[in-house]
Amino acid sequence: MELAIEALSLQKRYAEVQAVAGINLQIARGEYFGMLGPNGAGKTTTVAMIYCFLPIEGGELYVLDMDVRKQARAIKARLGVVPQENNLDEELTVLENLLIYASYFGIDRQTATKRALAQLEFFELTAKQHVDVEALSGGMKRRLTIARAMMNEPDILILDEPTTGLDPEARHYIWQHLKQLKKTGLTLLLTTHYLEEASQLCDRIVVLDEGRILEEGQPAALITQHVGATVIEATLPQREHDSLLQTVQALLNGYMVIGETLYLHPGYNITTVLAKVQEHSKVETLTQRPANLEDVFLKLTGRRFGGA
Amino acid sequence: MHNYFQAFLSLNRYAWRVFARNMAVFKKTYKANIAFNFFEPLLYLAAMGMGLGAFVGSINGISYVQFIAPGMIASSAMWAASSECTYDSFVRMKMEKIYHAIVVTPINLHEVIAGELFTGTLKSVLYGSVILLVITGLGLVTSFYALLVPFVLLLCGIIFSELGMIWTGLVAKIDSFSYFFTLIITPMYLFSGVFFPIEALPDIVQTVAWFLPLYHVVTVLRSLVLGLISPALFGHILWLLCFAILIFPLPLLLIHKRFIK
């Protein structure tokens, strides 16, 4: 397997905080790979080391078989980076933004123009090419930032929370475009705290918390392994939790508690568990839904994603 | 020390690409900028030259307005470079996150800063030269040596870009730039011989003035504009050149330290 990115016990510390505490990663070329975790989990720090912005402090890090400590310039020439915050040239037009960005890579004007027009076409921004960036919507700016990152025809596209702050429609739109790029053999590294984003896009994910990898695998497999297909959510006063659990615990794969809500993982015993919960007189609300990565995270950390 | 010398390697084509980026943006906004920039020196020239000049008569055998006109070139160039590399650079760095956008490409942070310094320098030459044209139109230039003014402004520009950028590397907030102008730029403006010959001041002030870059800029510009050429001018040029080179690495190292944790 040819590796796009390899990290060996990678570490980074800010003053008293150990932001990345010994991470091992192997990302194959052509793979769509997601890093999931709550804010402060170390995702952004990790990718910033990969795109050679932050110096690494411990361990080894190779990108496209090059050492980040020695070949930063050569590595960066092969990466496309979409940062968390938009940093487009607001005073310039859409097309100018792409051309200027290409000039940082030393791409000649003619090639740059050709690529820029192709990218605008692909990201459906052709009609906006002569519009100043400040006039674009959030979703368009995001697409332009991704188009910009593609100007050097990168081997690896790194997206740091690409759809944070966008409405669901704009988000789905960007996912579609990213999915299409997979055919080109691109490697994609994505950080996100949207679990759906990771499920939609990624072949494989790692779940990060406090600078460590908690779990690694395919999104669907992780859900099956840790939770099962279905989750039953029941709300009832905390003092009643034990009485409900007594009746169903033997039927469950597992459960989690947050506040007054019980998250039951019934495995294949959905109907039986549901019936038992319905029989309990103190249950206030009851929901049955497909399990998702959030349940996995909850199970792994005992916390919800947002930290609540 | 190794880093200090390493910084000079940033004077390369990557820094030039950053400069080209800034020029592309400048091309879209220069009309408003340049008009605004030479308005203020002209006000000074009118107020001081004609107003104050009516009382002063002549200095060293030339009219007061002629005396201060070259100083207006110098001060315009100084303000242009120092505001470019403080407020404008700060906005690009902290607000627009342009540095972040560039350093993920093959260009590194030192080269970004070098490109910023080139930008400040160009603006300095440009805004200074505009004043030169204006005072030429007003008949205040008496020598063809004035054609050398833009070359001196290159030195003026790089020095004040460096000083502004050093401050940008040191301060945490945009409000702190007012200290830079109050504590450094304004005193320099007042005590570098722009408005009166510093020979009028006590010896100690004259000694201090020798350490101010603007003093050397003003002296050289005045000599060129009035055609008063002497070997002493080379001393001033050499002073500026050495100063510009010696402090060049400082803004690069300071911003790097502040930017990359």
mmCIF file of N, CA, C and O in Angstrom, chain A residues 41 215 292:
data_model
loop_
_atom_site.group_PDB
_atom_site.id
_atom_site.type_symbol
_atom_site.label_atom_id
_atom_site.label_comp_id
_atom_site.label_asym_id
_atom_site.label_seq_id
_atom_site.Cartn_x
_atom_site.Cartn_y
_atom_site.Cartn_z
ATOM 1 N N ALA A 41 -9.880 18.655 20.356
ATOM 2 C CA ALA A 41 -9.429 17.261 20.368
ATOM 3 C C ALA A 41 -8.023 17.111 19.784
ATOM 4 O O ALA A 41 -7.358 16.103 19.997
ATOM 5 N N GLU A 215 -10.414 5.502 18.535
ATOM 6 C CA GLU A 215 -10.908 4.380 17.748
ATOM 7 C C GLU A 215 -10.641 4.677 16.286
ATOM 8 O O GLU A 215 -10.490 5.826 15.881
ATOM 9 N N ASN A 292 -25.730 6.374 15.071
ATOM 10 C CA ASN A 292 -24.780 7.129 14.261
ATOM 11 C C ASN A 292 -23.446 7.254 14.986
ATOM 12 O O ASN A 292 -23.266 6.736 16.098
#
